[in-house]
Coordinates of C-alpha atoms in Angstrom, one line a residue:
A1 CA 10.1 8.4 -51.1
V2 CA 13.5 8.2 -50.2
A3 CA 12.9 8.6 -46.4
A4 CA 10.2 6.0 -46.6
V5 CA 12.8 3.3 -47.3
F6 CA 14.2 3.7 -44.1
L7 CA 10.8 3.8 -41.9
P8 CA 10.2 0.0 -41.7
V9 CA 13.4 -0.6 -39.8
V10 CA 12.2 1.7 -37.1
F11 CA 9.4 -0.8 -36.3
M12 CA 11.9 -3.9 -35.9
D13 CA 11.8 -5.6 -32.6
G14 CA 14.2 -7.5 -30.4
V15 CA 17.9 -6.6 -29.7
I16 CA 18.8 -5.9 -33.4
G17 CA 15.5 -3.8 -33.4
K18 CA 17.0 -1.1 -30.9
F19 CA 20.1 -0.8 -33.1
F20 CA 18.1 -0.1 -36.2
F21 CA 15.5 2.0 -34.7
Q22 CA 18.4 4.6 -34.2
F23 CA 19.7 3.7 -37.9
G24 CA 16.0 4.3 -39.4
V25 CA 15.2 7.6 -37.2
T26 CA 18.6 9.0 -38.1
M27 CA 18.3 8.5 -41.8
S28 CA 14.7 9.5 -42.0
A29 CA 15.4 12.6 -40.2
A30 CA 18.5 13.4 -42.3
V31 CA 16.6 13.0 -45.6
L32 CA 13.7 15.1 -44.4
L33 CA 15.9 17.8 -43.2
S34 CA 18.0 17.8 -46.5
L35 CA 14.4 18.2 -48.2
V36 CA 13.7 21.3 -46.2
E37 CA 17.1 22.7 -46.8
A38 CA 16.9 22.0 -50.8
V39 CA 13.6 24.0 -51.0
T40 CA 14.5 26.8 -48.8
I41 CA 18.0 27.7 -48.3
T42 CA 19.5 26.3 -51.4
P43 CA 17.7 28.6 -53.8
M44 CA 18.7 31.8 -52.0
R45 CA 22.4 30.5 -51.7
S46 CA 22.4 29.9 -55.5
A47 CA 21.1 33.3 -56.2
A48 CA 23.8 34.7 -54.0
F49 CA 26.5 32.6 -55.4
M50 CA 25.4 33.3 -59.1
G51 CA 27.2 36.3 -60.7
S52 CA 25.6 38.8 -62.9
S53 CA 28.1 38.6 -65.7
D54 CA 27.8 36.0 -68.5
K55 CA 31.5 35.7 -68.6
I56 CA 33.1 32.5 -67.7
N57 CA 36.7 31.6 -67.0
K58 CA 38.7 28.8 -69.1
F59 CA 38.1 26.1 -66.7
E60 CA 34.4 26.6 -66.7
H61 CA 34.4 26.7 -70.3
F62 CA 36.4 23.4 -70.5
L63 CA 33.9 21.7 -68.3
E64 CA 30.9 23.0 -70.3
Q65 CA 32.4 21.6 -73.5
L66 CA 33.3 18.5 -71.9
F67 CA 29.7 17.9 -70.4
A68 CA 28.3 18.9 -73.7
K69 CA 30.3 16.1 -75.5
I70 CA 29.4 13.5 -72.9
D71 CA 25.7 14.7 -73.2
A72 CA 25.8 14.5 -77.0
S73 CA 27.3 10.9 -76.9
Y74 CA 24.9 9.7 -74.3
G75 CA 22.0 10.9 -76.4
R76 CA 23.2 9.1 -79.5
F77 CA 24.0 5.9 -77.7
L78 CA 20.5 6.2 -76.1
S79 CA 18.7 6.9 -79.3
R80 CA 20.3 3.5 -80.7
I81 CA 19.5 1.2 -77.8
L82 CA 15.8 2.6 -77.7
N83 CA 15.3 0.8 -80.9
W84 CA 15.5 -2.5 -78.8
P85 CA 13.9 -1.7 -75.5
K86 CA 12.4 -5.0 -74.7
A87 CA 15.9 -6.8 -75.3
I88 CA 17.6 -4.3 -73.1
V89 CA 15.1 -4.8 -70.2
F90 CA 15.3 -8.6 -70.7
V91 CA 19.2 -8.7 -70.7
S92 CA 19.3 -6.3 -67.5
V93 CA 16.7 -8.7 -65.6
G94 CA 18.9 -11.5 -66.6
L95 CA 21.8 -9.9 -65.5
F96 CA 20.2 -9.3 -62.1
V97 CA 19.1 -12.7 -61.8
L98 CA 22.6 -14.2 -62.5
S99 CA 24.1 -11.6 -59.8
M100 CA 21.8 -13.3 -57.3
F101 CA 23.9 -16.5 -57.5
L102 CA 26.6 -14.5 -56.2
V103 CA 24.9 -14.8 -52.8
K104 CA 26.0 -18.4 -52.4
S105 CA 29.6 -17.3 -53.2
V106 CA 29.8 -14.3 -50.8
R107 CA 30.5 -15.0 -47.3
Q108 CA 27.7 -14.6 -44.9
E109 CA 27.9 -13.9 -41.2
F110 CA 26.3 -11.9 -38.4
V111 CA 29.1 -9.3 -37.8
P112 CA 32.6 -9.4 -39.1
Q113 CA 35.5 -10.1 -36.7
Q114 CA 36.5 -6.9 -35.2
D115 CA 39.8 -6.1 -34.0
Q116 CA 39.1 -4.3 -30.7
D117 CA 42.5 -4.8 -29.2
M118 CA 41.4 -7.5 -27.0
I119 CA 40.9 -11.4 -26.9
I120 CA 39.1 -13.5 -24.4
I121 CA 40.4 -16.9 -23.4
N122 CA 38.5 -19.5 -21.6
G123 CA 39.9 -22.7 -20.2
Q124 CA 38.9 -25.8 -18.3
T125 CA 40.6 -28.9 -17.1
P126 CA 38.8 -32.3 -16.7
P127 CA 35.9 -32.5 -14.3
G128 CA 37.2 -33.5 -10.7
T129 CA 40.5 -31.6 -11.3
S130 CA 41.6 -29.7 -8.1
L131 CA 41.8 -26.0 -7.8
N132 CA 45.7 -26.3 -7.6
L133 CA 46.1 -28.2 -10.7
T134 CA 43.8 -25.8 -12.7
I135 CA 46.1 -22.9 -11.3
E136 CA 49.1 -24.9 -12.5
K137 CA 47.6 -25.3 -15.9
A138 CA 46.4 -21.6 -16.3
K139 CA 49.9 -20.5 -15.3
A140 CA 51.4 -22.3 -18.2
I141 CA 49.0 -20.7 -20.3
E142 CA 50.1 -17.2 -18.9
E143 CA 53.6 -18.2 -19.8
I144 CA 52.6 -18.6 -23.5
I145 CA 50.8 -15.1 -23.2
K146 CA 53.8 -13.5 -21.8
K147 CA 55.8 -14.4 -24.9
Q148 CA 53.5 -12.8 -27.2
P149 CA 55.0 -9.3 -27.9
D150 CA 51.6 -7.6 -29.0
V151 CA 50.0 -8.4 -25.4
I152 CA 49.8 -5.5 -23.1
S153 CA 48.2 -6.8 -20.2
Y154 CA 45.9 -9.7 -18.9
F155 CA 43.7 -10.8 -16.2
N156 CA 43.3 -14.4 -15.1
S157 CA 40.2 -15.5 -13.0
I158 CA 40.5 -19.1 -11.8
G159 CA 37.5 -20.7 -10.2
A160 CA 36.3 -17.6 -8.9
G161 CA 32.7 -17.3 -10.2
G162 CA 31.3 -15.5 -13.0
P163 CA 32.7 -17.0 -16.4
A164 CA 35.0 -19.1 -14.4
A165 CA 32.3 -20.5 -12.0
E166 CA 33.9 -24.0 -11.5
V167 CA 37.1 -24.7 -9.9
N168 CA 38.3 -26.4 -13.1
Q169 CA 37.7 -23.3 -15.3
F170 CA 39.6 -20.1 -15.8
F171 CA 38.7 -17.0 -17.7
M172 CA 41.4 -14.6 -19.1
P173 CA 40.7 -11.3 -21.2
V174 CA 43.9 -10.1 -22.8
T175 CA 44.6 -6.7 -24.1
L176 CA 46.6 -6.1 -27.2
T177 CA 48.5 -3.3 -28.6
S178 CA 46.7 -0.9 -30.7
R179 CA 45.9 -2.1 -34.0
E180 CA 47.4 1.1 -35.6
V181 CA 50.8 0.1 -34.6
R182 CA 50.4 -3.7 -34.5
K183 CA 51.6 -5.6 -37.5
K184 CA 49.4 -8.8 -36.8
T185 CA 45.8 -8.7 -36.6
H186 CA 44.0 -10.2 -33.6
V187 CA 42.8 -13.1 -35.7
Q188 CA 46.5 -14.1 -36.7
I189 CA 47.3 -13.8 -32.9
M190 CA 44.5 -16.0 -31.8
N191 CA 45.7 -18.6 -34.4
E192 CA 49.3 -18.5 -33.2
L193 CA 48.2 -18.8 -29.7
R194 CA 46.3 -21.9 -30.5
K195 CA 48.9 -23.8 -31.8
E196 CA 50.9 -23.0 -28.7
F197 CA 48.1 -23.8 -26.4
A198 CA 47.8 -27.3 -27.9
E199 CA 51.2 -28.1 -26.4
V200 CA 49.9 -27.8 -22.8
K201 CA 48.2 -31.2 -22.2
G202 CA 45.3 -31.6 -19.9
I203 CA 43.3 -28.4 -20.5
R204 CA 41.1 -27.2 -23.1
V205 CA 41.1 -23.6 -24.3
S206 CA 39.0 -21.7 -26.5
L207 CA 39.7 -18.2 -28.0
R208 CA 37.2 -15.4 -29.2
D209 CA 36.8 -11.7 -29.5
N210 CA 34.1 -9.1 -28.7
S211 CA 32.7 -8.5 -32.0
T212 CA 28.9 -9.4 -31.2
R213 CA 29.0 -7.9 -27.7
G214 CA 25.8 -6.1 -27.2
L215 CA 24.2 -7.1 -30.4
T216 CA 22.4 -10.4 -29.3
S217 CA 21.7 -12.3 -26.2
G218 CA 23.1 -15.8 -25.3
R219 CA 26.7 -17.1 -26.2
Q220 CA 28.7 -14.6 -28.3
F221 CA 30.3 -17.5 -30.3
P222 CA 29.8 -17.3 -34.2
I223 CA 28.8 -20.9 -34.0
S224 CA 26.4 -21.5 -31.3
F225 CA 23.6 -24.3 -31.4
N226 CA 21.9 -27.0 -29.5
I227 CA 20.5 -30.4 -29.9
S228 CA 17.7 -31.7 -27.8
G229 CA 15.9 -34.9 -27.1
P230 CA 14.9 -37.2 -24.1
N231 CA 18.1 -39.3 -23.8
L232 CA 21.1 -37.3 -22.2
E233 CA 23.4 -40.1 -23.0
L234 CA 22.6 -40.1 -26.6
L235 CA 22.8 -36.5 -27.0
L236 CA 26.3 -36.4 -25.5
E237 CA 27.5 -39.1 -28.1
K238 CA 26.0 -37.3 -31.0
S239 CA 27.4 -34.0 -29.9
Q240 CA 30.8 -35.5 -30.0
I241 CA 30.3 -36.9 -33.5
I242 CA 28.7 -33.6 -34.7
M243 CA 31.9 -31.8 -33.4
K244 CA 34.3 -34.1 -34.8
K245 CA 32.7 -33.8 -38.3
L246 CA 32.8 -30.2 -38.4
N247 CA 36.4 -29.9 -37.3
D248 CA 37.5 -32.7 -39.6
E249 CA 36.0 -30.8 -42.7
G250 CA 37.9 -27.8 -41.7
L251 CA 34.8 -25.6 -41.1
T252 CA 35.3 -24.9 -37.2
E253 CA 37.6 -24.7 -34.1
D254 CA 37.4 -24.3 -30.5
L255 CA 34.1 -26.3 -30.4
D256 CA 32.9 -27.2 -27.0
T257 CA 29.8 -28.2 -25.2
D258 CA 27.8 -26.8 -22.3
F259 CA 27.4 -30.5 -21.1
K260 CA 29.8 -31.0 -18.1
Q261 CA 30.3 -34.0 -16.2
G262 CA 30.9 -33.7 -12.6
L263 CA 32.7 -35.7 -10.0
P264 CA 32.2 -39.7 -9.9
E265 CA 29.9 -40.4 -6.9
Y266 CA 29.7 -43.6 -4.9
L267 CA 26.2 -45.0 -5.1
A268 CA 24.8 -47.1 -2.2
K269 CA 21.7 -49.4 -3.4
P270 CA 20.1 -51.1 -0.4
D271 CA 19.7 -55.0 -0.5
R272 CA 15.9 -55.4 0.7
T273 CA 16.2 -59.0 1.2
A274 CA 19.2 -58.8 3.3
L275 CA 17.8 -55.9 5.3
A276 CA 14.7 -58.0 6.1
L277 CA 16.6 -61.2 6.9
R278 CA 18.7 -59.3 9.5
G279 CA 16.0 -57.2 10.8
I280 CA 17.3 -53.6 9.6
S281 CA 15.2 -50.9 8.2
I282 CA 16.4 -48.6 5.3
E283 CA 16.0 -45.6 7.7
S284 CA 18.5 -47.1 10.1
V285 CA 21.1 -47.7 7.1
A286 CA 20.4 -44.0 6.0
A287 CA 20.7 -42.6 9.7
T288 CA 24.0 -44.7 10.3
M289 CA 25.7 -43.6 6.9
G290 CA 24.6 -39.9 7.5
S291 CA 25.8 -39.8 11.1
T292 CA 29.0 -41.4 10.6
I293 CA 30.0 -39.8 7.0
A294 CA 28.2 -36.6 6.8
G295 CA 27.7 -36.1 10.3
V296 CA 24.4 -35.1 12.4
I297 CA 23.6 -32.5 15.0
Q298 CA 22.5 -34.3 18.1
G299 CA 22.1 -31.3 20.4
Q300 CA 23.8 -28.0 21.5
Y301 CA 25.6 -26.8 24.5
T302 CA 26.3 -23.2 25.7
S303 CA 29.6 -21.9 26.7
E304 CA 30.8 -18.3 27.4
G305 CA 27.7 -16.9 26.1
K306 CA 27.7 -18.7 22.7
R307 CA 25.8 -21.9 21.5
Y308 CA 27.6 -24.7 19.8
D309 CA 26.3 -27.5 17.9
I310 CA 27.1 -31.2 19.1
R311 CA 27.7 -33.1 15.8
I312 CA 28.4 -37.0 15.6
K313 CA 30.8 -38.0 12.7
L314 CA 33.5 -40.4 12.0
P315 CA 37.0 -38.5 11.9
D316 CA 38.1 -37.7 8.3
E317 CA 41.1 -40.0 8.7
L318 CA 38.8 -43.1 9.1
V319 CA 36.8 -42.6 5.8
K320 CA 39.5 -42.2 3.1
S321 CA 38.2 -44.8 0.5
P322 CA 35.1 -46.5 -0.6
K323 CA 36.3 -49.5 1.4
N324 CA 36.2 -47.7 4.7
L325 CA 32.3 -47.2 4.1
E326 CA 31.9 -51.1 3.9
D327 CA 33.4 -51.5 7.5
V328 CA 30.9 -49.3 9.0
Y329 CA 28.5 -51.2 11.2
V330 CA 24.6 -50.9 11.6
R331 CA 22.6 -52.4 14.7
N332 CA 19.6 -54.4 13.9
S333 CA 16.3 -54.6 16.1
F334 CA 18.1 -57.2 18.3
G335 CA 21.0 -55.0 19.1
N336 CA 23.5 -56.9 16.8
S337 CA 25.9 -55.1 14.7
V338 CA 25.9 -55.9 10.9
P339 CA 28.6 -54.4 8.5
L340 CA 27.3 -52.4 5.6
S341 CA 28.9 -54.5 3.2
H342 CA 26.3 -57.4 3.8
L343 CA 23.6 -54.7 3.6
V344 CA 24.3 -52.2 0.8
A345 CA 25.9 -52.8 -2.8
F346 CA 28.2 -49.9 -3.5
K347 CA 28.6 -48.7 -7.2
E348 CA 30.9 -45.9 -8.6
Q349 CA 29.2 -43.9 -11.4
K350 CA 29.4 -40.9 -13.2
T351 CA 27.3 -37.6 -12.4
Y352 CA 26.3 -34.6 -14.0
Q353 CA 27.1 -30.9 -12.9
S354 CA 23.9 -29.7 -14.5
I355 CA 21.1 -30.6 -17.0
S356 CA 20.1 -28.1 -19.6
R357 CA 16.8 -28.1 -21.0
V358 CA 15.4 -26.2 -24.0
N359 CA 11.6 -26.2 -24.6
R360 CA 11.2 -28.7 -21.7
Q361 CA 13.7 -31.0 -23.5
R362 CA 17.0 -32.2 -22.4
A363 CA 19.6 -30.2 -24.5
I364 CA 23.3 -30.0 -25.1
G365 CA 24.6 -26.7 -26.6
I366 CA 27.6 -26.7 -29.0
F367 CA 29.5 -23.7 -29.5
G368 CA 33.0 -22.4 -30.9
N369 CA 34.5 -20.5 -33.8
I370 CA 34.6 -20.8 -37.5
K371 CA 37.7 -21.4 -39.4
T372 CA 39.1 -18.2 -41.0
G373 CA 37.8 -17.5 -44.4
Q374 CA 34.7 -19.6 -43.9
S375 CA 31.1 -18.5 -44.2
Q376 CA 29.2 -18.3 -41.1
S377 CA 26.0 -19.4 -42.9
K378 CA 27.5 -22.2 -44.7
V379 CA 29.0 -23.7 -41.4
L380 CA 25.7 -23.4 -39.7
A381 CA 23.8 -24.9 -42.8
R382 CA 26.5 -27.8 -42.7
A383 CA 26.2 -28.2 -38.9
E384 CA 22.2 -28.6 -39.2
E385 CA 22.7 -31.0 -41.9
I386 CA 25.2 -33.1 -40.0
S387 CA 22.8 -33.0 -37.0
R388 CA 19.7 -34.0 -38.8
E389 CA 21.7 -37.0 -40.2
S390 CA 23.2 -38.0 -37.0
L391 CA 19.9 -37.6 -34.6
P392 CA 17.2 -40.2 -34.6
A393 CA 13.5 -39.3 -34.8
G394 CA 12.2 -37.3 -32.1
Y395 CA 15.4 -35.2 -31.7
G396 CA 15.7 -31.4 -32.5
F397 CA 18.3 -28.9 -33.6
S398 CA 18.0 -25.2 -33.2
L399 CA 20.4 -22.2 -33.3
E400 CA 21.0 -19.9 -30.3
G401 CA 23.1 -16.7 -29.5
S402 CA 24.9 -14.9 -32.3
S403 CA 23.9 -17.7 -34.9
A404 CA 20.3 -17.2 -34.2
G405 CA 20.9 -13.4 -34.5
L406 CA 22.3 -14.1 -38.3
T407 CA 19.1 -15.7 -39.3
D408 CA 16.8 -13.6 -37.5
S409 CA 18.3 -10.2 -38.4
F410 CA 18.5 -11.2 -42.0
K411 CA 14.9 -12.1 -42.2
S412 CA 13.7 -9.1 -40.4
L413 CA 16.0 -6.7 -42.4
T414 CA 14.5 -8.6 -45.7
V415 CA 11.2 -7.9 -44.6
A416 CA 11.8 -4.5 -43.7
L417 CA 13.6 -3.7 -46.9
L418 CA 10.3 -5.0 -48.9
M419 CA 8.1 -2.9 -46.6
G420 CA 10.3 0.1 -47.6
I421 CA 10.1 -0.6 -51.3
M422 CA 6.3 -0.8 -51.1
V423 CA 5.8 2.4 -49.2
A424 CA 8.2 4.1 -51.6
Y425 CA 5.9 2.6 -54.5
M426 CA 2.7 4.1 -53.0
I427 CA 4.4 7.5 -52.3
L428 CA 5.7 7.6 -55.8
A429 CA 2.4 6.4 -57.4
V430 CA 0.7 9.4 -55.6
Q431 CA 3.3 11.8 -56.7
F432 CA 3.3 10.8 -60.4
N433 CA -0.4 10.1 -60.3
S434 CA 0.5 6.7 -62.1
F435 CA 0.9 3.1 -61.4
I436 CA 3.3 2.4 -64.1
H437 CA 6.0 5.2 -63.7
P438 CA 7.0 4.2 -60.3
V439 CA 8.0 0.7 -61.6
S440 CA 10.5 2.4 -64.1
I441 CA 11.8 4.3 -61.1
L442 CA 12.3 1.3 -58.8
M443 CA 14.0 -0.5 -61.6
A444 CA 17.1 0.8 -60.1
L445 CA 16.8 -0.8 -57.2
P446 CA 17.7 -4.6 -58.3
F447 CA 20.9 -3.0 -60.2
S448 CA 22.2 -1.5 -56.7
V449 CA 21.9 -5.0 -55.1
T450 CA 23.8 -6.3 -58.2
G451 CA 26.5 -3.9 -57.8
A452 CA 26.7 -4.6 -54.1
L453 CA 27.1 -8.1 -54.6
L454 CA 29.6 -7.6 -57.2
I455 CA 32.0 -5.6 -55.1
L456 CA 31.6 -7.8 -52.1
W457 CA 32.4 -10.9 -54.2
A458 CA 35.4 -9.1 -55.7
T459 CA 36.9 -7.9 -52.5
N460 CA 36.1 -11.0 -50.6
T461 CA 34.1 -9.1 -47.8
S462 CA 31.3 -10.8 -46.2
L463 CA 27.6 -9.9 -46.2
N464 CA 26.8 -9.2 -42.9
L465 CA 24.5 -6.9 -40.9
F466 CA 26.6 -3.8 -41.9
S467 CA 26.5 -4.7 -45.5
F468 CA 22.8 -4.9 -45.2
I469 CA 22.7 -1.4 -43.9
G470 CA 24.6 -0.3 -46.9
I471 CA 22.0 -2.1 -49.2
I472 CA 19.0 -0.3 -47.3
V473 CA 21.0 3.1 -47.7
L474 CA 21.3 2.1 -51.4
M475 CA 17.6 1.7 -51.8
G476 CA 17.2 5.2 -50.6
I477 CA 19.6 7.2 -52.8
A478 CA 19.5 4.7 -55.9
K479 CA 16.1 5.8 -57.0
K480 CA 16.8 9.5 -57.1
N481 CA 18.5 9.0 -60.4
S482 CA 15.5 7.3 -62.0
I483 CA 13.1 10.0 -60.4
L484 CA 15.1 12.6 -62.3
L485 CA 14.9 10.7 -65.6
V486 CA 11.3 9.7 -65.5
E487 CA 10.0 13.2 -64.0
F488 CA 11.9 15.3 -66.7
T489 CA 10.7 12.9 -69.3
N490 CA 7.0 13.4 -68.3
H491 CA 7.8 17.3 -68.4
T492 CA 9.2 17.1 -71.9
R493 CA 6.0 15.2 -73.1
R494 CA 3.6 17.5 -71.5
E495 CA 5.3 20.4 -73.5
G496 CA 4.3 18.8 -76.7
V497 CA 6.6 15.9 -77.6
E498 CA 4.3 13.1 -78.4
S499 CA 6.8 10.6 -79.3
V500 CA 8.1 8.6 -76.2
K501 CA 11.5 7.9 -77.8
E502 CA 12.1 11.5 -78.7
A503 CA 11.1 12.6 -75.5
L504 CA 13.7 10.2 -73.8
V505 CA 16.3 11.2 -76.1
K506 CA 15.6 14.9 -75.4
A507 CA 15.3 14.7 -71.8
C508 CA 17.7 12.2 -70.4
P509 CA 20.8 13.8 -71.7
V510 CA 19.6 17.0 -69.9
R511 CA 19.4 15.2 -66.5
L512 CA 22.7 13.2 -67.2
R513 CA 24.8 16.0 -65.5
P514 CA 22.9 16.0 -62.2
I515 CA 22.8 12.2 -62.1
L516 CA 26.7 12.0 -62.4
M517 CA 27.1 14.8 -59.8
T518 CA 24.7 12.9 -57.5
S519 CA 26.5 9.6 -58.2
V520 CA 29.9 11.1 -57.7
A521 CA 29.1 12.8 -54.4
T522 CA 27.7 9.5 -52.9
V523 CA 30.8 7.6 -54.0
A524 CA 32.9 10.3 -52.5
A525 CA 31.1 10.4 -49.5
A526 CA 31.4 6.6 -48.9
T527 CA 35.0 6.3 -49.6
P528 CA 36.1 7.3 -46.1
L529 CA 34.3 4.4 -44.8
I530 CA 36.8 2.0 -46.5
L531 CA 39.9 3.9 -45.8
G532 CA 41.9 3.8 -42.4
N533 CA 42.8 1.1 -39.8
S534 CA 41.2 2.2 -36.8
M535 CA 39.0 0.4 -34.4
G536 CA 35.5 -0.6 -35.9
Q537 CA 37.1 -0.5 -39.5
E538 CA 35.8 -4.0 -40.1
T539 CA 32.2 -2.7 -39.6
R540 CA 32.8 0.4 -42.1
T541 CA 34.2 -1.3 -44.7
P542 CA 31.5 -3.6 -45.9
M543 CA 28.9 -0.6 -45.5
G544 CA 31.3 1.6 -47.6
L545 CA 31.9 -1.1 -50.2
T546 CA 28.3 -1.8 -50.6
I547 CA 27.3 1.8 -51.1
I548 CA 30.3 2.5 -53.7
G549 CA 29.6 -0.7 -55.7
G550 CA 25.9 -0.2 -55.7
T551 CA 25.9 3.4 -56.6
I552 CA 28.3 2.8 -59.7
V553 CA 26.5 -0.2 -61.1
S554 CA 23.0 1.3 -60.5
T555 CA 24.0 4.4 -62.1
V556 CA 25.4 3.1 -65.2
L557 CA 22.5 0.7 -65.9
T558 CA 20.0 3.2 -64.8
L559 CA 21.1 5.6 -67.6
F560 CA 20.0 3.0 -70.1
V561 CA 17.6 0.4 -68.7
V562 CA 15.2 2.9 -67.0
P563 CA 14.6 4.7 -70.5
C564 CA 14.0 1.3 -72.2
L565 CA 11.8 0.2 -69.5
Y566 CA 9.9 3.6 -69.4
S567 CA 9.2 3.2 -73.2
V568 CA 8.0 -0.4 -72.9
L569 CA 5.7 0.5 -70.2
S570 CA 4.4 3.8 -71.8
K571 CA 2.2 1.5 -73.7
L572 CA 0.2 0.5 -70.8
E573 CA -0.6 4.2 -69.7
S574 CA -3.9 5.2 -69.5
K575 CA -5.2 7.2 -72.4
K576 CA -8.4 8.6 -70.8
K577 CA -8.0 12.3 -70.1
I578 CA -10.5 14.1 -67.4
V579 CA -12.1 17.4 -68.7
I580 CA -13.3 19.6 -66.1
K581 CA -16.0 22.0 -67.3
I582 CA -16.7 25.1 -65.1

């Protein structure tokens, strides 16, 4: 039943599915191997360790007395609360429902920001900026980086392809000193650099870390979505409005779009009436402009064993401004020369470097970082709300990259979690030969979620991919305490104790010690996850806190709520007895 909880995550698909396939297989195999060890090697090892003498030392005697007092106190308190089992169950369910409201108070994000001793800087100058000016601006950024004492090295790629494909872009990965010796976190360093970069005019700079590397496809920024529709100019206008509102509300920073305007272009629109009156065809105008400005190959010649093109073109020094184009002459059918200014209307207009499409619609992607302390899920929800308000009918909004990974992974994990609980219920129903007792056992699961949410909220830790892993682990181990209580209560009733309350009061204190031992061992095993300051600590801490908080709360409530629920549900047990005659 414990291993069954982890099996559904094995069948998850996608990039996250590969990650959870390893997790599910590992956890299932570990639980099954521990089962084999428990029923084979453990009895023999216990027999070897146990002495033949009944004499015990003082420490053992102290522990026996201590646990005897705890067992007796637990039995007396349990006997009292069993007088109001329905009230206890009702209050516990109410506590779980109230704890679910903490979901809105707990920060939610795909993965926490991880200090991996590296930050990535992307910068771009306005479209049309020369490579020399971009290099000059990038060097100004370098000077700021050099002043940062926690920087070990950096590499700057300016207009060289890859992440910096255009001449007005640069890409700079920066390596920091080890986090064990560094006093500032990488987030604090990025915030300081943002303030200093703002003083460099004529360049837009964004910073990010590698927290989501390898976990999702698309952009790795925590905020990544697109708006789509038929009118690209309207999308550009609305994207600026959306980014401004998000920044003004203090939710995001470093927001940018993938819509890049190109160099201005000079458009030549033929005047067909003027062309007809002067006896000139459009083909003649196009051929003249192509040969004088771009150049045309009119032939080839051979010299010293090599073949060279003969290209006709105006010298570059004669075409330095749009005015020079108007002075180019075109011959008409009568052999007369007519200037282009009489035949063509010239107009300067902006153009685009590229046009992105999503589901066959023109789209503009918006991406950036969230402000420190903000919840990724709330920021994305607000971004969608602003987009819906700003965009007219026929325009859409969709998440992408790590933002889509947040919603997709949480949905998949929730489905896998519910499937695991269903499989565990079926296995427990077969094991106990009852549809009622598994309900009492699984009652511990909601309390483990309550404990996880409480500790995440109290420590201001986010609910993320790794926190969810901790909850799945809790689903596997929380029910073990309930199994001990229900199984031994059934055993006590089979020995002749007919009263359900009497059986619970007699059986539960006997199983108190192994329950406490199991819970203490679980908390102790999870404690190292929240200690230390090494790389990857941001991913281990949420998982450890979730396991510790969920185990403590579920253990305390299980000791009292499960017996009460067992008492209530015992009235629904089948009274039929099967008699087999031979």
